[in-house]
Amino acid sequence: MAIPIYFVALLVLPFAAALASTVPFKGCQQKVKESVHGPPRGWYKHAPAPKHHLLELKIALSQPKFPELEQHLWEISDPSHARYGAYLSKQETQALMAPHPETLDVVSEWLALHGLAEEELVRSSALDWVTIRVPVGLAEEMLDTTYHVYKHAETGESIIRTTSYSLPEILHDHVDLIQPTTMFARFKAFRSTLHWTDQAQPAAPCPPGTMITGPAGNPVDASCNSTITLSCLRQIYNAENYQTTAANGNKLGLTGYLNESVNNEDLQQFYQAQNPSAYCSNYTLVSIHGGVNNQSHPGPEANLDSQFGFGLVWPTPGTFYTTGGEPPYIPDLVYPDDQNEPYTYWLDYLLSQDDIPQTISTSYGDDEQTVPYNYAIRVCAGMASLGARGVSLLFSSGDDGVGDGNPDPASQQCKSNDGRNVTTFLPIFPASCPYVTAVGGTVNIPETAVNFSGGGFSNYFPRPAYQDAAVSTYLETLAHGTFGGLYDPTGRAYPDVAAQGLHFSVIYKGKKNLISGTSCSSPTFAAFVSMLNDARINAGKTSLGFLNPFLYSTGYVALNDITKGSNPGCGTLGFNATLGWDPVTGYGTPNFEKLKDLVLAMP
Ligand SMILES: *[C@@H]1O[C@H](CO)[C@@H](O)[C@H](O)[C@H]1NC(C)=O
Ligand SMILES: *[C@@H]1O[C@H](CO)[C@@H](O)[C@H](O)[C@H]1NC(C)=O
Ligand SMILES: *[C@@H]1O[C@H](CO)[C@@H](O)[C@H](O)[C@H]1NC(C)=O
Ligand SMILES: *[C@@H]1O[C@H](CO)[C@@H](O)[C@H](O)[C@H]1NC(C)=O
Ligand SMILES: *[C@@H]1O[C@H](CO)[C@@H](O)[C@H](O)[C@H]1NC(C)=O
Ligand SMILES: *[C@@H]1O[C@H](CO)[C@@H](O)[C@H](O)[C@H]1NC(C)=O
Ligand SMILES: *[C@@H]1O[C@H](CO)[C@@H](O)[C@H](O)[C@H]1NC(C)=O
């Protein structure tokens, strides 16, 4: 219940004078701000939420200057533009992310009306988010809604959500969204399989010294056709002789969520086996929002990412970001419930830093349709803000082809969650965000698309101009009516690029394992981008920043085009890899030496 009164609260507001004469909420109607048709498949309403349970509510204030920020992003990421590489500072970026002062005033006033004084609000560094901790009862009053405990039928996990919430009409233009309300996303790591080596032997052992020809025309160990090591990736992607620099300011960042921890002993054991010169080197750990790096609880995803990401770029310094969030809701406990999808915490932290790694890889994602539209738009805008700072963001494209991994076409999967209940391909977010570079998967030498490689078309984000030509050309190869109604051909198409994704030899709990997934592909591609940044920084040039305008205009010529394979799902054979860009492997895999020549010739 709101306790302090309006006038008392006003006194603590810096903008009290401006507000004293206005009472904007008096008689103001609550109007629905957002509603979803129902919880996604798998969730069911269990019971009313306990009124005393604490919610950590995040309020996104509108960003009127985002179009200006986006315009900067297009210019400074386009190698043919005079401003290429003129990245914005933290202060410049934050100024373009900031809400209008009037928005700050009106929202503070509304919060004060509900008894929340300025000192109880946590604001992001750009002031674009306000976080409050309130009991369910008060949140229900503020949002004119009723929260329930929803349970997941398969996993039994519980969350507190609602399917609709309202705000006073006057706030609608000032607030983009409030969560947790309608968010049912089930965030996952794209590490599809973990094979113990004693169960999954590589096909046939090659006699020592046997070589095959890699995509760049150079000889590659034949064993790389069945098991991927650091050395294999450097051979396949033509970077065998490239040496990175330890101290030129270049860095590689990797993100971890869901308690995924990098095991330090496993990392050293991996270095000893695959990159002995990196043995005893370390990475920087950054914990955000209670993120853990629990040495008693090694994470297969975190081990894979760190071993291959940091191992490939050594001695370039590595940073591992571990972000907390998403604890399961435990009924009857009064613990604050911060079950937000955790990208916003991570973005908030990074954008408040002066120094950010130039290249960052993430191997996690959600089905786009389970992330509320407004939320996806807002998180994607945060990715654009990082791009404006000169950061290259790489994301795995997902491990279920065009679908959700259910092989049974008669199953209830691949269904839309918009009330129409129609069969549809299921794009993955954040890979579907037009301001990131999405990485699909390949297998074997010569490389073909690996059949789980996530790809397709966003239902939220329209196709960005940089990929207009590439995607139109691809769509023309499809027979008329192909997959009609299953995808939106006008949406942002992904992935943008690809890299090997099957049978990476990882150390997990002291043992050799083979791990597969586009989780392998994203840190791999990111490592080669980091090496390109290393070369550019040594040549006195800027980092590459947001990659797609470069990749789609000129960079693609230095990628190995993948023309075989497809990404089946939803009872279909999926899209085909083709000549040129395709929604299975994008423009293909890196040819490092060729890319290096290209980026060193750029301003
Ligand atoms: C690599 O393995 C694939 C699948 O087993 C095979 O088709 C291909 O011929 C192999 N490549 C070479 C160069 O031997
Ligand atoms: C993370 O670890 C904490 C503490 O061990 C546990 O309560 C929580 O369930 C874990 N969360 C996930 C998503 O595994
Ligand atoms: C490496 O860094 C981690 C994280 O900061 C730390 O826990 C660990 O003790 C360091 N040293 C080694 C040898 O792993
Ligand atoms: C670390 O992991 C162990 C094993 O899963 C668990 O018992 C312990 O509670 C965890 N510690 C923290 C701080 O999460
Ligand atoms: C969706 O349609 C299927 C039949 O194709 C039906 O069994 C299912 O109950 C429907 N689900 C919803 C939420 O309407
Ligand atoms: C993908 O390929 C693997 C290995 O060849 C096969 O076992 C699996 O069934 C394929 N998946 C689909 C969806 O076709
Ligand atoms: C993929 O290629 C196969 C074989 O050429 C063809 O039958 C199929 O129609 C193609 N699918 C698409 C979506 O283009």
XYZ file of C-alpha atoms and ligand atoms in Angstrom:
701
model
C 0.000 0.000 0.000
C 1.167 3.526 -0.706
C 1.915 5.158 2.598
C 3.640 8.543 2.407
C 1.571 11.240 0.886
C 2.124 13.046 -2.325
C 3.234 16.373 -0.812
C 5.801 14.833 1.488
C 7.316 12.902 -1.349
C 7.444 15.965 -3.536
C 9.779 17.703 -1.124
C 12.533 15.198 -1.810
C 12.231 15.591 -5.539
C 14.724 17.863 -7.245
C 12.030 18.921 -9.686
C 9.484 19.795 -7.033
C 9.141 23.381 -8.167
C 8.243 22.413 -11.694
C 5.636 19.957 -10.513
C 4.062 21.788 -7.633
C 1.359 23.319 -9.769
C 0.480 20.207 -11.767
C -1.384 17.184 -10.601
C -1.226 15.076 -13.755
C -2.509 11.824 -12.264
C -5.627 13.270 -10.718
C -8.587 11.671 -12.366
C -6.304 10.066 -14.908
C -7.543 6.819 -16.416
C -5.409 3.680 -16.235
C -5.068 2.331 -19.755
C -3.684 -1.051 -20.808
C 0.005 -0.618 -21.644
C 0.776 -4.142 -22.753
C -1.033 -7.445 -22.883
C -0.199 -10.846 -24.273
C -2.673 -13.425 -25.411
C -1.624 -15.877 -22.739
C 1.475 -17.535 -21.404
C 3.519 -19.404 -24.018
C 3.040 -23.124 -24.464
C 4.324 -25.029 -21.470
C 3.332 -22.466 -18.821
C 0.122 -22.726 -16.854
C -1.487 -20.514 -14.230
C -0.960 -22.077 -10.836
C -2.191 -19.742 -8.064
C -2.534 -16.077 -7.179
C 0.837 -14.541 -6.296
C 1.384 -13.889 -2.564
C 0.842 -10.166 -1.953
C 3.917 -9.763 0.243
C 6.342 -11.321 -2.247
C 8.898 -8.735 -3.384
C 9.268 -7.983 -7.083
C 12.210 -6.185 -8.615
C 10.450 -4.089 -11.235
C 12.426 -2.509 -14.026
C 10.873 0.527 -15.696
C 12.226 1.538 -19.108
C 11.844 5.261 -19.761
C 11.424 6.306 -23.370
C 14.525 7.339 -25.328
C 13.497 10.177 -27.659
C 17.010 10.545 -29.076
C 17.397 6.923 -30.162
C 16.899 7.766 -33.887
C 19.877 10.124 -33.592
C 21.954 7.401 -31.919
C 21.006 4.969 -34.665
C 22.006 7.471 -37.373
C 25.452 7.780 -35.743
C 25.691 3.980 -35.657
C 25.037 3.621 -39.408
C 27.591 6.288 -40.275
C 30.437 5.203 -37.988
C 30.042 1.491 -38.903
C 30.072 2.035 -42.669
C 33.616 1.775 -44.104
C 32.642 4.000 -47.048
C 31.405 6.827 -44.797
C 33.671 9.744 -43.868
C 32.894 9.154 -40.185
C 33.834 5.442 -40.192
C 35.359 4.538 -36.830
C 34.391 7.845 -35.148
C 32.858 5.971 -32.206
C 30.986 7.860 -29.509
C 32.271 8.291 -25.970
C 30.415 7.000 -22.963
C 29.061 10.490 -22.254
C 27.949 11.060 -25.849
C 26.230 7.666 -25.966
C 24.504 8.176 -22.633
C 23.268 11.603 -23.704
C 21.581 9.929 -26.687
C 20.085 7.171 -24.512
C 18.729 9.554 -21.873
C 15.025 10.211 -21.401
C 13.550 13.705 -21.699
C 13.706 15.631 -18.369
C 9.922 15.818 -18.383
C 9.800 12.012 -18.486
C 12.011 11.838 -15.397
C 9.702 14.282 -13.633
C 6.418 12.630 -14.500
C 7.617 9.115 -13.650
C 9.174 10.254 -10.361
C 5.919 11.909 -9.486
C 3.938 8.771 -10.228
C 6.321 6.676 -8.122
C 6.145 9.212 -5.291
C 2.378 8.978 -5.418
C 2.811 5.294 -4.579
C 5.172 6.029 -1.723
C 8.441 5.494 -3.567
C 10.847 8.314 -2.799
C 13.867 9.170 -4.921
C 16.280 7.373 -2.562
C 14.391 4.108 -3.073
C 14.864 4.216 -6.825
C 17.884 2.723 -8.544
C 18.671 4.513 -11.787
C 20.855 3.294 -14.660
C 23.826 5.445 -15.566
C 22.037 6.915 -18.599
C 18.908 7.404 -16.403
C 16.938 5.363 -18.943
C 15.940 2.638 -16.473
C 14.447 2.910 -12.989
C 14.473 -0.160 -10.761
C 12.203 -0.481 -7.721
C 11.533 -3.239 -5.226
C 7.910 -3.501 -4.302
C 5.584 -6.138 -2.871
C 3.265 -7.814 -5.360
C 0.323 -6.046 -3.710
C 1.706 -2.595 -4.476
C 2.790 -3.567 -7.994
C -0.765 -4.766 -8.647
C -2.148 -1.443 -7.485
C 0.329 0.580 -9.554
C -0.205 -1.493 -12.689
C -3.897 -2.221 -12.191
C -3.285 -5.922 -12.641
C -3.230 -9.236 -10.793
C -0.074 -11.307 -10.643
C -0.143 -15.093 -10.625
C 2.341 -17.862 -10.047
C 2.833 -19.636 -13.374
C 4.377 -23.074 -13.520
C 6.217 -24.747 -16.326
C 4.721 -28.147 -17.052
C 7.988 -29.862 -18.004
C 10.540 -28.327 -15.665
C 8.281 -27.487 -12.727
C 9.864 -24.034 -12.411
C 7.652 -21.237 -11.134
C 7.563 -17.554 -11.998
C 5.357 -14.619 -11.024
C 3.809 -12.922 -14.027
C 0.696 -11.349 -15.435
C -0.640 -11.255 -18.971
C -1.628 -7.594 -18.991
C -0.831 -4.360 -17.151
C -2.030 -0.791 -17.230
C -0.569 2.640 -16.589
C -2.111 6.078 -16.217
C -2.646 7.359 -19.736
C -0.267 10.262 -19.216
C 2.617 7.824 -18.644
C 2.170 5.867 -21.858
C 4.520 8.046 -23.917
C 7.072 8.252 -21.122
C 7.400 4.568 -20.258
C 8.402 1.931 -22.823
C 7.777 -1.069 -20.592
C 7.743 -2.478 -17.083
C 9.015 -6.005 -16.301
C 8.602 -8.562 -14.873
C 5.033 -8.516 -16.039
C 4.412 -10.281 -19.352
C 7.862 -11.849 -19.836
C 7.800 -15.642 -20.048
C 11.081 -16.102 -21.912
C 13.078 -19.222 -21.114
C 16.550 -18.083 -21.731
C 18.899 -20.898 -22.774
C 22.513 -21.669 -23.587
C 23.107 -22.863 -27.158
C 25.186 -25.827 -26.233
C 23.145 -28.565 -27.708
C 25.036 -31.643 -26.793
C 27.735 -32.707 -24.433
C 29.281 -35.989 -25.447
C 31.681 -37.731 -23.128
C 34.540 -38.852 -25.336
C 34.260 -42.449 -24.180
C 30.759 -42.459 -25.651
C 31.398 -40.372 -28.735
C 34.526 -41.433 -30.528
C 35.466 -39.382 -33.575
C 34.794 -41.321 -36.779
C 38.077 -42.839 -37.926
C 41.454 -41.924 -36.451
C 43.682 -40.446 -39.128
C 47.240 -41.668 -39.504
C 49.570 -38.975 -38.142
C 50.586 -36.386 -40.688
C 47.591 -36.888 -42.982
C 46.563 -33.552 -44.427
C 43.476 -32.386 -46.282
C 42.807 -29.080 -48.017
C 41.043 -26.374 -46.006
C 38.602 -23.758 -47.325
C 41.418 -21.203 -47.855
C 43.364 -23.731 -49.950
C 45.983 -24.395 -47.269
C 46.710 -27.861 -45.806
C 44.749 -28.776 -42.655
C 45.236 -31.795 -40.340
C 42.808 -34.502 -41.464
C 41.726 -35.011 -37.830
C 40.080 -31.554 -38.000
C 37.367 -33.100 -40.171
C 36.009 -34.932 -37.106
C 37.284 -33.200 -33.938
C 37.880 -29.465 -33.540
C 40.809 -28.074 -31.570
C 42.313 -24.566 -31.339
C 44.928 -25.565 -33.874
C 42.237 -26.850 -36.261
C 40.381 -23.532 -36.179
C 43.537 -21.541 -36.866
C 44.293 -23.886 -39.781
C 40.772 -23.994 -41.222
C 40.341 -20.238 -40.983
C 43.808 -19.387 -42.293
C 45.344 -17.742 -39.228
C 48.069 -20.257 -38.427
C 50.878 -17.749 -38.302
C 49.115 -14.752 -36.831
C 50.422 -13.615 -33.440
C 48.227 -11.324 -31.349
C 49.723 -8.659 -29.099
C 49.365 -8.787 -25.326
C 49.246 -5.107 -24.492
C 47.856 -2.928 -27.263
C 44.555 -2.348 -25.456
C 42.694 -5.011 -27.443
C 40.414 -7.319 -25.395
C 37.941 -10.152 -25.931
C 34.800 -10.351 -23.780
C 32.635 -13.440 -23.210
C 29.321 -13.479 -21.395
C 27.933 -16.068 -18.989
C 24.431 -16.425 -17.574
C 22.387 -19.064 -15.734
C 25.159 -19.848 -13.187
C 27.487 -20.992 -15.958
C 30.955 -20.850 -14.400
C 34.391 -21.010 -16.012
C 36.326 -23.709 -14.231
C 39.869 -22.468 -13.794
C 41.460 -25.915 -13.473
C 39.706 -27.133 -16.612
C 40.889 -23.994 -18.425
C 44.524 -24.603 -17.457
C 44.278 -28.278 -18.390
C 42.859 -27.247 -21.769
C 45.648 -24.712 -22.321
C 48.252 -27.340 -21.444
C 46.779 -29.669 -24.043
C 45.914 -27.215 -26.808
C 47.860 -23.969 -26.328
C 50.770 -24.575 -23.928
C 52.024 -20.994 -24.249
C 48.751 -19.812 -22.645
C 49.250 -22.145 -19.673
C 49.089 -20.224 -16.366
C 47.593 -17.151 -18.042
C 44.344 -15.856 -16.626
C 41.262 -13.832 -17.528
C 39.466 -10.994 -15.757
C 36.256 -11.928 -13.988
C 33.436 -9.363 -13.797
C 30.360 -10.270 -11.762
C 27.177 -8.354 -12.571
C 23.941 -8.462 -10.592
C 25.141 -11.299 -8.378
C 26.598 -13.426 -11.180
C 28.635 -16.367 -9.896
C 31.785 -18.114 -11.052
C 31.452 -21.128 -8.774
C 34.548 -23.345 -8.936
C 32.558 -26.287 -7.510
C 30.064 -26.030 -10.337
C 31.788 -25.964 -13.756
C 29.532 -24.896 -16.632
C 29.870 -26.705 -19.963
C 28.873 -23.549 -21.842
C 31.238 -21.292 -19.886
C 34.060 -23.827 -20.237
C 33.528 -24.096 -23.992
C 33.350 -20.319 -24.487
C 36.409 -19.509 -22.384
C 38.600 -22.374 -23.590
C 38.017 -21.663 -27.264
C 37.504 -17.884 -27.071
C 40.402 -17.005 -24.781
C 42.517 -19.891 -26.087
C 42.324 -18.686 -29.704
C 43.205 -15.056 -29.036
C 45.865 -15.507 -26.313
C 47.811 -13.351 -25.314
C 45.002 -10.841 -25.945
C 43.454 -10.297 -22.497
C 40.053 -11.889 -21.884
C 37.139 -10.769 -19.721
C 34.388 -13.105 -18.537
C 31.139 -11.369 -17.548
C 28.929 -13.460 -15.319
C 25.463 -11.974 -14.901
C 22.979 -13.181 -12.272
C 19.221 -13.210 -12.426
C 16.519 -15.754 -13.026
C 16.562 -17.563 -9.720
C 13.586 -19.894 -9.625
C 10.676 -18.472 -7.655
C 10.413 -20.223 -4.335
C 6.872 -19.975 -3.008
C 6.463 -18.493 0.471
C 9.868 -16.882 0.634
C 10.076 -13.122 0.784
C 13.219 -12.981 -1.350
C 13.134 -10.310 -3.989
C 12.094 -11.751 -7.270
C 14.407 -10.509 -10.006
C 13.435 -12.955 -12.699
C 14.070 -10.539 -15.502
C 15.780 -11.733 -18.564
C 19.305 -10.622 -17.662
C 20.537 -8.762 -20.767
C 19.365 -5.416 -19.397
C 21.544 -5.776 -16.294
C 24.514 -6.658 -18.461
C 23.905 -3.797 -20.912
C 23.435 -1.339 -18.099
C 26.748 -2.341 -16.574
C 28.720 -2.280 -19.817
C 27.361 1.042 -21.002
C 28.430 2.621 -17.691
C 32.072 1.592 -18.294
C 34.705 3.795 -19.932
C 36.654 0.867 -21.315
C 34.765 -1.993 -23.018
C 36.287 -5.003 -24.839
C 36.181 -4.364 -28.600
C 34.706 -7.830 -29.321
C 32.130 -9.698 -27.219
C 30.542 -13.120 -27.814
C 27.291 -14.463 -26.333
C 26.029 -18.028 -26.723
C 22.574 -17.624 -25.149
C 19.136 -16.704 -26.463
C 15.364 -17.029 -26.278
C 12.577 -17.819 -28.712
C 11.790 -14.344 -30.004
C 8.060 -14.752 -29.464
C 8.499 -15.380 -25.725
C 10.309 -12.058 -25.284
C 7.701 -9.285 -25.172
C 7.979 -7.061 -28.244
C 8.717 -3.857 -26.326
C 11.384 -5.607 -24.322
C 13.130 -7.022 -27.374
C 13.087 -3.574 -29.027
C 14.568 -2.021 -25.931
C 17.322 -4.616 -25.410
C 18.183 -4.401 -29.105
C 18.489 -0.603 -28.741
C 21.005 -1.292 -25.949
C 22.994 -3.430 -28.391
C 22.959 -0.482 -30.838
C 24.328 1.730 -28.064
C 27.246 -0.676 -27.595
C 27.781 -0.629 -31.368
C 27.954 3.174 -31.214
C 30.784 2.743 -28.684
C 32.720 0.669 -31.259
C 31.970 -2.814 -29.897
C 31.448 -5.861 -32.165
C 28.705 -8.071 -30.668
C 28.496 -11.693 -31.830
C 25.574 -13.984 -30.899
C 24.936 -17.676 -31.587
C 22.067 -18.132 -34.043
C 20.446 -21.028 -32.134
C 20.545 -24.803 -32.333
C 17.155 -25.782 -33.726
C 17.315 -24.811 -37.382
C 14.157 -22.940 -38.335
C 12.226 -24.549 -35.499
C 12.370 -25.492 -31.864
C 14.077 -28.825 -32.061
C 11.021 -31.020 -31.814
C 11.349 -33.643 -34.556
C 7.682 -34.617 -34.443
C 5.780 -32.552 -37.037
C 2.494 -33.408 -35.336
C 3.670 -32.013 -32.019
C 2.380 -28.828 -30.476
C 5.700 -27.102 -31.134
C 6.432 -24.444 -33.782
C 3.177 -22.704 -32.905
C 2.609 -18.986 -32.723
C 1.887 -17.492 -29.332
C -0.295 -14.664 -30.588
C -3.635 -16.356 -30.041
C -3.792 -17.610 -33.614
C -1.995 -20.853 -32.703
C -0.658 -21.249 -36.230
C 2.408 -23.197 -37.293
C 5.369 -20.892 -37.685
C 9.150 -20.907 -37.828
C 10.623 -19.708 -34.540
C 13.292 -17.003 -34.795
C 15.770 -16.542 -31.952
C 16.455 -13.335 -30.031
C 18.969 -11.537 -29.709
C 20.303 -13.121 -32.931
C 17.296 -11.473 -34.643
C 18.331 -7.981 -33.456
C 19.616 -6.041 -36.502
C 22.442 -4.408 -34.488
C 24.285 -7.657 -33.681
C 26.167 -10.175 -35.801
C 24.504 -13.594 -35.636
C 26.708 -16.662 -36.131
C 25.411 -19.950 -37.571
C 27.161 -23.327 -37.621
C 29.112 -25.464 -40.096
C 30.635 -28.938 -40.039
C 33.352 -30.885 -41.866
C 35.914 -29.956 -44.487
C 34.883 -28.945 -47.077
C 32.441 -27.056 -44.838
C 28.705 -27.542 -45.107
C 25.929 -26.077 -42.978
C 25.410 -28.108 -39.810
C 21.753 -29.135 -39.765
C 20.943 -27.493 -36.410
C 22.191 -24.054 -37.510
C 19.564 -21.516 -36.403
C 18.406 -19.189 -39.148
C 15.432 -17.366 -40.548
C 13.577 -14.093 -40.312
C 12.565 -11.946 -37.362
C 8.904 -11.293 -36.681
C 9.779 -8.173 -34.633
C 12.535 -6.349 -36.515
C 12.178 -5.226 -40.131
C 14.979 -5.998 -42.564
C 17.768 -3.416 -42.143
C 18.983 -1.637 -45.301
C 22.471 -3.149 -45.101
C 21.103 -6.607 -45.964
C 18.466 -5.575 -48.500
C 20.398 -6.681 -51.571
C 21.714 -9.928 -50.044
C 18.359 -11.067 -48.703
C 16.355 -10.083 -51.797
C 18.769 -12.074 -53.918
C 18.315 -15.095 -51.671
C 14.525 -14.798 -51.629
C 14.512 -14.810 -55.427
C 16.064 -18.290 -55.364
C 13.036 -19.667 -53.508
C 10.265 -21.182 -55.556
C 7.100 -19.071 -55.382
C 5.169 -19.718 -52.182
C 7.945 -21.657 -50.419
C 7.152 -21.852 -46.689
C 4.324 -19.360 -47.244
C 3.004 -18.109 -43.919
C 5.765 -19.779 -41.925
C 8.056 -16.742 -41.886
C 8.020 -13.034 -42.627
C 10.255 -12.351 -45.642
C 10.365 -8.630 -44.727
C 11.960 -9.345 -41.328
C 15.607 -9.001 -40.276
C 17.223 -12.139 -41.710
C 19.925 -14.080 -39.881
C 22.558 -15.456 -39.376
C 25.075 -13.040 -40.853
C 28.086 -15.389 -40.800
C 29.050 -18.877 -39.595
C 31.830 -20.999 -38.110
C 32.416 -24.648 -37.194
C 29.875 -25.953 -34.677
C 30.340 -29.690 -34.197
C 32.591 -31.752 -31.916
C 34.728 -29.154 -30.170
C 37.215 -30.876 -27.885
C 36.666 -29.234 -24.482
C 37.882 -30.049 -20.967
C 34.951 -30.410 -18.575
C 35.413 -31.658 -15.020
C 38.960 -32.702 -15.849
C 37.917 -34.849 -18.820
C 37.951 -34.447 -22.565
C 34.480 -33.933 -24.042
C 33.071 -33.148 -27.418
C 30.625 -30.245 -27.389
C 28.464 -29.118 -30.310
C 26.192 -26.171 -30.991
C 26.254 -22.658 -32.414
C 27.673 -22.006 -28.946
C 30.921 -23.191 -30.506
C 30.496 -20.974 -33.558
C 29.989 -17.588 -31.894
C 33.156 -17.521 -29.713
C 35.092 -18.897 -32.700
C 33.977 -16.183 -35.095
C 34.422 -13.582 -32.328
C 38.010 -14.729 -31.763
C 38.890 -14.082 -35.408
C 37.186 -10.677 -35.227
C 39.270 -9.952 -32.124
C 42.421 -10.882 -34.064
C 41.355 -8.468 -36.825
C 40.896 -5.766 -34.201
C 44.365 -6.609 -32.903
C 45.825 -6.072 -36.366
C 43.933 -2.804 -36.867
C 44.916 -1.418 -33.463
C 48.571 -2.253 -34.150
C 48.250 -0.331 -37.420
C 46.936 2.719 -35.540
C 43.341 2.172 -36.702
C 40.073 1.934 -34.771
C 38.340 -1.317 -33.819
C 35.834 -2.679 -36.360
C 32.774 -1.862 -34.225
C 29.358 -3.041 -35.431
C 30.342 -5.466 -38.191
C 27.307 -5.935 -40.424
C 27.546 -2.796 -42.595
C 31.157 -3.826 -43.363
C 30.334 -7.524 -43.866
C 27.421 -6.919 -46.234
C 29.157 -4.180 -48.272
C 32.704 -5.520 -48.712
C 33.668 -8.012 -45.980
C 31.759 -10.915 -47.481
C 34.344 -11.367 -50.236
C 36.813 -12.560 -47.573
C 34.431 -15.187 -46.162
C 34.187 -18.808 -47.316
C 30.757 -19.127 -48.894
C 28.925 -22.234 -47.659
C 26.688 -23.677 -50.363
C 25.658 -27.084 -49.015
C 23.388 -28.191 -46.204
C 20.153 -26.873 -44.711
C 18.474 -26.190 -41.359
C 15.392 -28.436 -41.045
C 12.704 -27.843 -38.440
C 8.947 -27.523 -37.863
C 8.355 -30.549 -40.060
C 10.084 -28.892 -43.049
C 13.492 -29.319 -44.655
C 14.314 -25.718 -43.745
C 16.271 -23.249 -45.839
C 19.195 -24.302 -48.016
C 22.708 -22.961 -47.903
C 23.262 -21.369 -51.335
C 25.754 -19.333 -53.325
C 25.995 -15.971 -51.539
C 24.095 -15.087 -48.368
C 21.555 -17.602 -46.987
C 19.522 -17.961 -43.755
C 21.555 -21.017 -42.655
C 25.187 -19.828 -42.733
C 24.888 -16.140 -43.727
C 27.871 -15.139 -45.834
C 29.959 -18.001 -44.443
C 33.118 -18.594 -42.450
C 36.268 -16.465 -42.008
C 39.355 -16.481 -44.187
C 41.501 -14.590 -41.713
C 44.425 -13.561 -43.932
C 42.042 -12.284 -46.580
C 39.954 -10.414 -44.009
C 43.098 -8.942 -42.459
C 44.257 -7.526 -45.802
C 40.813 -6.070 -46.300
C 40.477 -4.412 -42.885
C 44.027 -3.059 -42.973
C 43.248 -1.391 -46.302
C 40.226 0.337 -44.753
C 40.429 3.752 -43.023
C 35.282 -34.934 -44.139
O 34.241 -35.751 -43.600
C 33.086 -35.813 -44.413
C 32.001 -36.549 -43.634
O 32.490 -37.729 -43.125
C 33.421 -36.460 -45.723
O 32.293 -36.486 -46.555
C 34.524 -35.646 -46.404
O 34.935 -36.265 -47.577
C 35.722 -35.487 -45.482
N 36.671 -34.568 -46.077
C 37.837 -34.938 -46.566
C 38.668 -33.858 -47.185
O 38.228 -36.078 -46.496
C 22.024 -20.778 -9.569
O 22.620 -21.145 -8.339
C 21.824 -20.832 -7.209
C 22.654 -21.115 -5.969
O 23.360 -22.334 -6.081
C 20.539 -21.674 -7.292
O 19.694 -21.341 -6.238
C 19.823 -21.375 -8.615
O 18.741 -22.246 -8.764
C 20.734 -21.566 -9.792
N 20.049 -21.061 -10.995
C 20.070 -21.717 -12.163
C 19.328 -21.069 -13.280
O 20.656 -22.761 -12.318
C 42.203 -16.542 -12.320
O 41.115 -15.626 -12.206
C 40.050 -16.117 -11.427
C 38.939 -15.093 -11.497
O 39.376 -13.840 -11.094
C 40.515 -16.431 -10.010
O 39.447 -16.999 -9.292
C 41.681 -17.409 -10.065
O 42.185 -17.640 -8.780
C 42.787 -16.859 -10.949
N 43.963 -17.731 -11.046
C 44.057 -18.926 -11.646
C 45.401 -19.547 -11.661
O 43.125 -19.479 -12.160
C 28.553 -23.731 -5.793
O 28.212 -25.003 -6.348
C 28.035 -26.015 -5.381
C 27.852 -27.328 -6.145
O 26.808 -27.237 -7.082
C 26.850 -25.653 -4.499
O 26.679 -26.660 -3.506
C 27.118 -24.304 -3.826
O 25.980 -23.903 -3.123
C 27.436 -23.259 -4.874
N 27.821 -22.002 -4.243
C 27.259 -20.851 -4.542
C 27.799 -19.649 -3.833
O 26.370 -20.727 -5.386
C -3.537 -25.214 -30.787
O -4.016 -26.102 -31.788
C -3.921 -27.488 -31.458
C -4.417 -28.299 -32.636
O -3.606 -28.059 -33.736
C -4.736 -27.777 -30.221
O -4.565 -29.129 -29.852
C -4.238 -26.880 -29.085
O -5.020 -27.081 -27.930
C -4.299 -25.413 -29.499
N -3.743 -24.613 -28.444
C -4.243 -23.445 -28.087
C -3.531 -22.730 -26.989
O -5.238 -22.986 -28.601
C 20.962 -33.722 -38.285
O 22.053 -34.567 -38.592
C 22.278 -35.576 -37.623
C 23.577 -36.258 -37.969
O 23.658 -36.539 -39.319
C 21.065 -36.505 -37.600
O 21.259 -37.510 -36.628
C 19.832 -35.675 -37.241
O 18.685 -36.474 -37.303
C 19.672 -34.514 -38.199
N 18.593 -33.655 -37.706
C 17.593 -33.249 -38.475
C 16.595 -32.361 -37.818
O 17.504 -33.551 -39.640
C 16.655 -27.023 -51.198
O 17.306 -27.808 -52.175
C 16.586 -28.965 -52.537
C 17.470 -29.790 -53.453
O 17.932 -29.008 -54.491
C 15.276 -28.547 -53.191
O 14.528 -29.688 -53.504
C 14.498 -27.698 -52.208
O 13.333 -27.200 -52.817
C 15.326 -26.519 -51.727
N 14.595 -25.853 -50.653
C 14.460 -24.543 -50.593
C 13.703 -23.989 -49.425
O 14.922 -23.772 -51.409
